[in-house]
Coordinates of C-alpha atoms in Angstrom, one line a residue:
X1 CA 0.1 0.0 0.3
X2 CA 2.7 2.8 0.6
X3 CA 4.0 1.9 -2.3
X4 CA 1.3 2.5 -4.5
X5 CA 0.5 5.5 -2.6
X6 CA 4.7 6.8 -2.8
X7 CA 4.8 5.9 -6.4
X8 CA 1.4 5.1 -8.2
X9 CA -1.1 8.0 -6.6
X10 CA 1.0 11.3 -8.2
X11 CA 0.7 11.1 -11.4
X12 CA -2.6 9.7 -11.5
X13 CA -3.6 12.4 -9.3
X14 CA -1.6 15.0 -12.3
X15 CA -3.9 13.1 -14.3
X16 CA -6.9 13.4 -12.7
X17 CA -7.0 16.8 -12.4
X18 CA -5.6 17.2 -15.9
X19 CA -8.3 15.4 -17.3
X20 CA -11.3 16.9 -15.2
X21 CA -9.4 20.6 -16.9
X22 CA -10.0 19.1 -20.1
X23 CA -13.0 17.9 -19.8
X24 CA -15.1 21.1 -18.6
X25 CA -13.0 23.1 -20.8
X26 CA -13.8 21.4 -23.7
X27 CA -18.0 21.0 -23.3
X28 CA -17.3 24.7 -22.9
X29 CA -15.7 25.4 -26.7
X30 CA -16.9 22.0 -28.2
X31 CA -13.0 20.7 -28.5
X32 CA -12.1 17.2 -28.7
X33 CA -8.7 17.1 -27.7
X34 CA -8.2 13.8 -28.6
X35 CA -8.5 14.5 -31.7
X36 CA -5.3 16.7 -31.1
X37 CA -1.5 14.9 -32.2
X38 CA -1.0 12.0 -30.4
X39 CA 2.3 14.4 -28.7
X40 CA 0.8 17.5 -28.0
X41 CA -1.1 15.1 -25.6
X42 CA 1.7 12.9 -24.2
X43 CA 3.4 15.9 -23.5
X44 CA 0.5 17.6 -21.8
X45 CA -0.4 14.2 -19.6
X46 CA 4.1 13.9 -18.6
X47 CA 4.1 17.0 -17.0
X48 CA 0.8 16.7 -15.3
X49 CA 2.1 13.6 -14.3
X50 CA 5.5 15.4 -13.1
X51 CA 3.0 17.4 -11.6
X52 CA 0.9 15.6 -9.1
X53 CA 4.7 14.4 -8.1
X54 CA 6.0 17.4 -7.6
X55 CA 2.6 18.7 -5.3
X56 CA 2.0 15.5 -2.9
X57 CA 5.6 15.4 -2.6
X58 CA 5.1 19.1 -0.8
X59 CA 2.2 18.1 0.6
X60 CA 3.3 14.7 2.6
X61 CA 6.4 17.6 3.4
X62 CA 4.1 19.8 4.4
X63 CA 2.2 17.5 6.3
X64 CA 5.3 15.4 8.3
X65 CA 5.8 18.9 9.5
X66 CA 2.6 19.7 11.0
X67 CA 2.2 16.6 12.5
X68 CA 6.0 17.6 14.2
X69 CA 4.8 20.5 14.9
X70 CA 1.3 20.2 16.6
X71 CA 2.6 17.2 18.4
X72 CA 0.2 18.6 21.6
X73 CA -2.7 18.0 19.9
X74 CA -5.6 19.7 16.4
X75 CA -7.6 22.8 17.4
X76 CA -9.6 24.6 14.8
X77 CA -7.2 26.9 14.1
X78 CA -4.6 24.4 13.8
X79 CA -6.3 23.5 10.7
X80 CA -7.4 26.5 9.2
X81 CA -3.8 27.3 9.1
X82 CA -2.7 24.2 7.7
X83 CA -5.4 24.2 5.0
X84 CA -4.2 28.2 4.2
X85 CA -0.9 26.2 3.9
X86 CA -2.2 23.8 1.6
X87 CA -4.1 26.5 -0.9
X88 CA -0.9 28.7 -1.3
X89 CA 0.8 25.3 -2.7
X90 CA -1.6 24.2 -4.3
X91 CA -2.5 27.8 -6.3
X92 CA 1.2 28.2 -6.7
X93 CA 1.9 24.8 -8.4
X94 CA -1.5 24.5 -10.4
X95 CA -0.3 28.5 -11.8
X96 CA 3.1 27.7 -12.5
X97 CA 2.5 24.3 -14.1
X98 CA -0.7 24.1 -16.0
X99 CA -1.0 27.8 -16.6
X100 CA 1.9 27.7 -18.9
X101 CA 0.5 25.1 -20.3
X102 CA -2.4 25.7 -21.5
X103 CA -1.2 29.5 -23.1
X104 CA 1.4 27.7 -25.0
X105 CA -2.2 25.3 -26.8
X106 CA -5.1 25.6 -28.1
X107 CA -6.0 29.3 -28.2
X108 CA -4.2 30.7 -25.3
X109 CA -5.4 31.2 -22.1
X110 CA -9.5 32.7 -21.4
X111 CA -11.1 33.5 -18.7
X112 CA -13.0 30.1 -18.3
X113 CA -9.3 28.1 -18.5
X114 CA -7.9 30.8 -15.8
X115 CA -11.3 29.6 -13.4
X116 CA -10.5 26.1 -13.5
X117 CA -7.3 25.5 -13.1
X118 CA -7.7 27.5 -9.7
X119 CA -10.9 25.9 -9.1
X120 CA -10.9 22.3 -10.4
X121 CA -7.7 21.5 -8.7
X122 CA -7.9 23.0 -5.2
X123 CA -11.1 21.0 -5.0
X124 CA -9.4 17.8 -5.2
X125 CA -6.4 19.3 -3.1
X126 CA -8.5 19.2 0.0
X127 CA -10.5 16.1 -0.8
X128 CA -6.6 15.2 -0.2
X129 CA -5.6 16.6 2.5
X130 CA -9.1 15.8 4.1
X131 CA -8.9 12.1 3.2
X132 CA -4.7 12.0 4.7
X133 CA -4.4 14.3 7.5
X134 CA -8.0 12.9 8.8
X135 CA -6.1 9.7 9.9
X136 CA -3.7 12.1 12.1
X137 CA -6.8 14.1 13.5
X138 CA -8.6 11.2 14.8
X139 CA -4.9 10.1 15.9
X140 CA -4.2 12.7 18.2
X141 CA -7.8 13.0 19.5
X142 CA -7.2 9.7 20.2
X143 CA -4.0 10.5 21.9
X144 CA -5.0 13.3 23.5
X145 CA -8.1 11.3 25.2
X146 CA -6.1 8.8 26.6
X147 CA -3.3 11.5 28.0
X148 CA -6.8 13.3 30.1
X149 CA -7.6 9.3 31.0
X150 CA -4.3 8.6 32.6
X151 CA -4.2 12.5 33.9
X152 CA -7.3 11.7 35.5
X153 CA -6.4 8.1 36.8
X154 CA -3.2 9.8 38.7
X155 CA -5.7 12.6 40.0
X156 CA -8.2 10.2 41.3
X157 CA -5.2 7.5 42.5
X158 CA -3.5 10.1 44.6
X159 CA -7.0 11.5 46.4
X160 CA -7.6 7.6 46.9
X161 CA -4.5 6.9 48.6
X162 CA -4.9 10.6 50.9
X163 CA -8.1 9.0 51.5
X164 CA -7.2 5.8 52.7
X165 CA -4.4 7.4 54.5
X166 CA -6.8 10.1 56.9
X167 CA -8.4 6.9 58.9
X168 CA -4.9 5.8 59.8
X169 CA -3.8 8.6 62.2
X170 CA -7.1 8.5 64.2
X171 CA -7.5 4.3 64.5
X172 CA -3.8 4.0 65.4
X173 CA -4.2 6.6 68.3
X174 CA -6.3 5.1 70.0
X175 CA -5.5 1.7 69.6
X176 CA -1.8 2.5 70.8
X177 CA -3.3 4.3 73.6
X178 CA -5.8 1.0 74.4
X179 CA -3.0 -1.0 74.7
X180 CA -1.0 1.6 76.9
X181 CA -3.6 2.1 79.6
X182 CA -3.6 -2.4 79.5
X183 CA -0.2 -3.3 79.9
X184 CA -0.6 -1.4 83.8
X185 CA -3.8 -4.0 84.5
X186 CA -3.4 -6.9 82.5
X187 CA -0.3 -7.7 80.4
X188 CA -1.6 -11.1 78.8
X189 CA -4.6 -9.3 77.5
X190 CA -2.2 -6.1 76.1
X191 CA -0.4 -9.3 74.5
X192 CA -3.3 -10.8 72.6
X193 CA -4.1 -6.8 71.5
X194 CA -1.4 -6.5 70.5
X195 CA -1.7 -9.4 68.9
X196 CA -4.7 -8.6 67.2
X197 CA -3.8 -4.5 66.4
X198 CA -0.9 -6.3 63.9
X199 CA -3.1 -8.6 62.2
X200 CA -5.9 -5.3 61.4
X201 CA -2.3 -3.4 60.5
X202 CA -1.0 -6.1 58.1
X203 CA -4.4 -6.5 56.6
X204 CA -4.6 -2.3 55.6
X205 CA -0.7 -2.8 54.0
X206 CA -2.2 -5.1 51.1
X207 CA -3.0 -3.0 47.6
X208 CA -5.7 -1.1 48.4
X209 CA -6.7 -1.2 45.1
X210 CA -6.9 -4.8 44.4
X211 CA -10.8 -6.2 45.3
X212 CA -11.3 -8.6 48.6
X213 CA -13.3 -11.1 49.6
X214 CA -15.7 -9.8 51.7
X215 CA -15.4 -12.4 54.0
X216 CA -12.1 -11.3 54.8
X217 CA -13.8 -7.8 55.3
X218 CA -15.8 -9.4 57.4
X219 CA -12.6 -10.9 59.6
X220 CA -11.2 -7.4 59.7
X221 CA -14.2 -5.8 61.2
X222 CA -14.4 -8.6 63.6
X223 CA -10.9 -8.0 64.4
X224 CA -11.6 -4.2 65.0
X225 CA -14.5 -4.9 66.8
X226 CA -12.9 -6.7 69.3
X227 CA -10.8 -4.3 69.8
X228 CA -13.2 -1.7 70.6
X229 CA -15.2 -3.4 73.1
X230 CA -11.9 -3.8 75.4
X231 CA -11.7 0.4 75.0
X232 CA -15.6 0.4 75.3
X233 CA -17.3 1.0 78.3
X234 CA -18.9 -1.8 80.0
X235 CA -22.5 -0.8 79.3
X236 CA -21.8 -0.5 76.0
X237 CA -24.9 -3.2 74.3
X238 CA -23.6 -4.2 70.9
X239 CA -25.1 -6.1 68.5
X240 CA -23.6 -7.2 65.5
X241 CA -24.9 -10.0 62.7
X242 CA -23.1 -11.4 59.6
X243 CA -24.6 -12.9 57.2
X244 CA -23.5 -16.4 56.6
X245 CA -24.7 -15.9 53.1
X246 CA -21.6 -14.0 51.9
X247 CA -18.8 -15.9 51.2
X248 CA -16.7 -15.1 47.8
X249 CA -18.2 -11.5 46.8
X250 CA -16.3 -9.2 46.0
X251 CA -15.6 -5.5 47.3
X252 CA -13.1 -2.6 48.2
X253 CA -11.1 -3.0 51.0
X254 CA -11.7 -0.8 54.6
X255 CA -14.8 0.9 52.9
X256 CA -17.5 -0.3 56.1
X257 CA -14.5 0.4 58.5
X258 CA -15.4 4.3 58.6
X259 CA -19.0 3.5 60.0
X260 CA -18.1 0.8 62.8
X261 CA -14.9 3.8 63.6
X262 CA -17.8 6.2 63.9
X263 CA -20.4 4.5 65.8
X264 CA -17.5 3.6 68.7
X265 CA -16.8 7.1 68.4
X266 CA -20.1 8.6 69.3
X267 CA -22.2 6.2 71.1
X268 CA -24.0 7.1 73.8
X269 CA -27.2 7.8 76.0
X270 CA -28.4 4.5 76.1
X271 CA -24.6 3.0 74.7
X272 CA -26.7 0.7 71.4
X273 CA -24.6 -0.4 68.4
X274 CA -26.2 -2.3 66.2
X275 CA -24.0 -3.8 63.2
X276 CA -25.6 -6.1 60.0
X277 CA -24.5 -7.3 56.9
X278 CA -26.4 -9.3 55.3
X279 CA -26.9 -10.2 51.1
X280 CA -29.5 -9.0 49.4
X281 CA -29.8 -10.1 45.8
X282 CA -27.2 -8.8 44.3
X283 CA -25.9 -6.2 46.7
X284 CA -24.1 -6.3 50.4
X285 CA -26.0 -4.6 52.4
X286 CA -24.4 -3.4 55.2
X287 CA -26.4 -1.8 58.0
X288 CA -25.3 0.2 61.4
X289 CA -26.5 1.8 63.7
X290 CA -26.0 3.6 67.3
X291 CA -27.5 6.2 70.5
X292 CA -26.1 9.1 71.3
X293 CA -26.4 11.1 74.3
X294 CA -28.1 14.4 72.4
X295 CA -29.5 14.6 68.5
X296 CA -29.0 18.3 69.2
X297 CA -25.4 18.0 70.1
X298 CA -24.8 15.7 67.9
X299 CA -25.8 17.5 64.4
X300 CA -23.7 20.7 65.0
X301 CA -20.6 18.5 65.7
X302 CA -21.4 18.0 61.6
X303 CA -18.4 16.4 60.0
X304 CA -18.6 13.3 61.8
X305 CA -15.7 11.4 59.3
X306 CA -18.1 10.4 56.7
X307 CA -17.7 13.3 53.7
X308 CA -14.1 11.2 53.1
X309 CA -16.1 7.2 52.7
X310 CA -18.4 9.1 50.2
X311 CA -16.0 10.3 48.0
X312 CA -14.1 7.2 48.4
X313 CA -17.4 5.7 47.2
X314 CA -17.7 8.3 44.2
X315 CA -14.6 7.2 43.0
X316 CA -14.5 3.1 43.1
X317 CA -18.2 2.1 43.6
X318 CA -19.4 4.6 40.7
X319 CA -23.1 4.6 40.1
X320 CA -23.0 1.3 41.6
X321 CA -23.2 2.0 45.1
X322 CA -26.2 4.0 48.3
X323 CA -24.6 5.3 51.0
X324 CA -27.4 6.9 53.4
X325 CA -26.8 8.2 56.6
X326 CA -29.9 10.3 59.5
X327 CA -29.8 12.0 62.6
X328 CA -33.0 9.6 64.6
X329 CA -34.3 11.2 68.0
X330 CA -32.0 8.9 69.6
X331 CA -29.7 7.6 67.3
X332 CA -27.9 7.6 64.8
X333 CA -28.2 5.4 61.3
X334 CA -26.0 4.4 58.5
X335 CA -26.6 2.5 55.4
X336 CA -24.9 1.3 53.1
X337 CA -25.1 -0.9 49.8
X338 CA -22.6 -2.3 47.2
X339 CA -23.6 -3.5 43.7
X340 CA -21.4 -7.2 43.2

């Protein structure tokens, strides 16, 4: 195919322009150019073929120049500029070659000859430009989209890492504080807490961009709950239920943790915490409700650490999750549903 475009297409292009002009001119003058001497027609066709080589060669050089100069992409201003260059080159070459040819043959240069020379080749020129450059435009568009997607993805990955990192300082502080006080009371219990704490940290060191089995997530939450029970008030009434129907469903890790952590952090009043995870059709439903000491003071605190979770859900489960959080009369209820 490259051989065709390099060696055969240029003379065909020149001859196409030549015969089109000839046919239009003869239709006006009623002259039949094929009745002219064969040598004269041969000279004109050979000249037209050479003109095709010259013109296509210059166009190809211009296209390489355009590609090198416009590596960043294309815009309508760039395309208009390219068309201007192509227009100038076409008019110069066509008039340098075809105008003298018409002047020296037949009855000389007429007005309709001049119009044909400047209009017909220009139409073919723009068609050729559109065909040849469309591939470059398409490739530039694809490259721009890929670059934009890469930049967007990098930004989202950075944001996700930042959002995940925000959970750790509060979690580490609470866990270490619990272990510190346990060591003065029960060293063996403190050792068990350290073991549980190490398991939690090991889980958090995994690649958080990869999905995990919901069973692993449940095990993590159970360890976290056990750790929180150590430092919670004896008055705490804890009700935890994990559906046994949950097995190999895949989820992104540490999305349920903020709701559990939030419940232990703000539990008050009757000190009730209800945690329930179950499977509903093609969804995982996670429900956490905790009693609060005072509705007005709880609402005034605002923020309650859930904005972080909402943003992560938007990034990881776009259009595939639902999350609601509401303050009731004596409790705070949060419910998260994830498509599996």
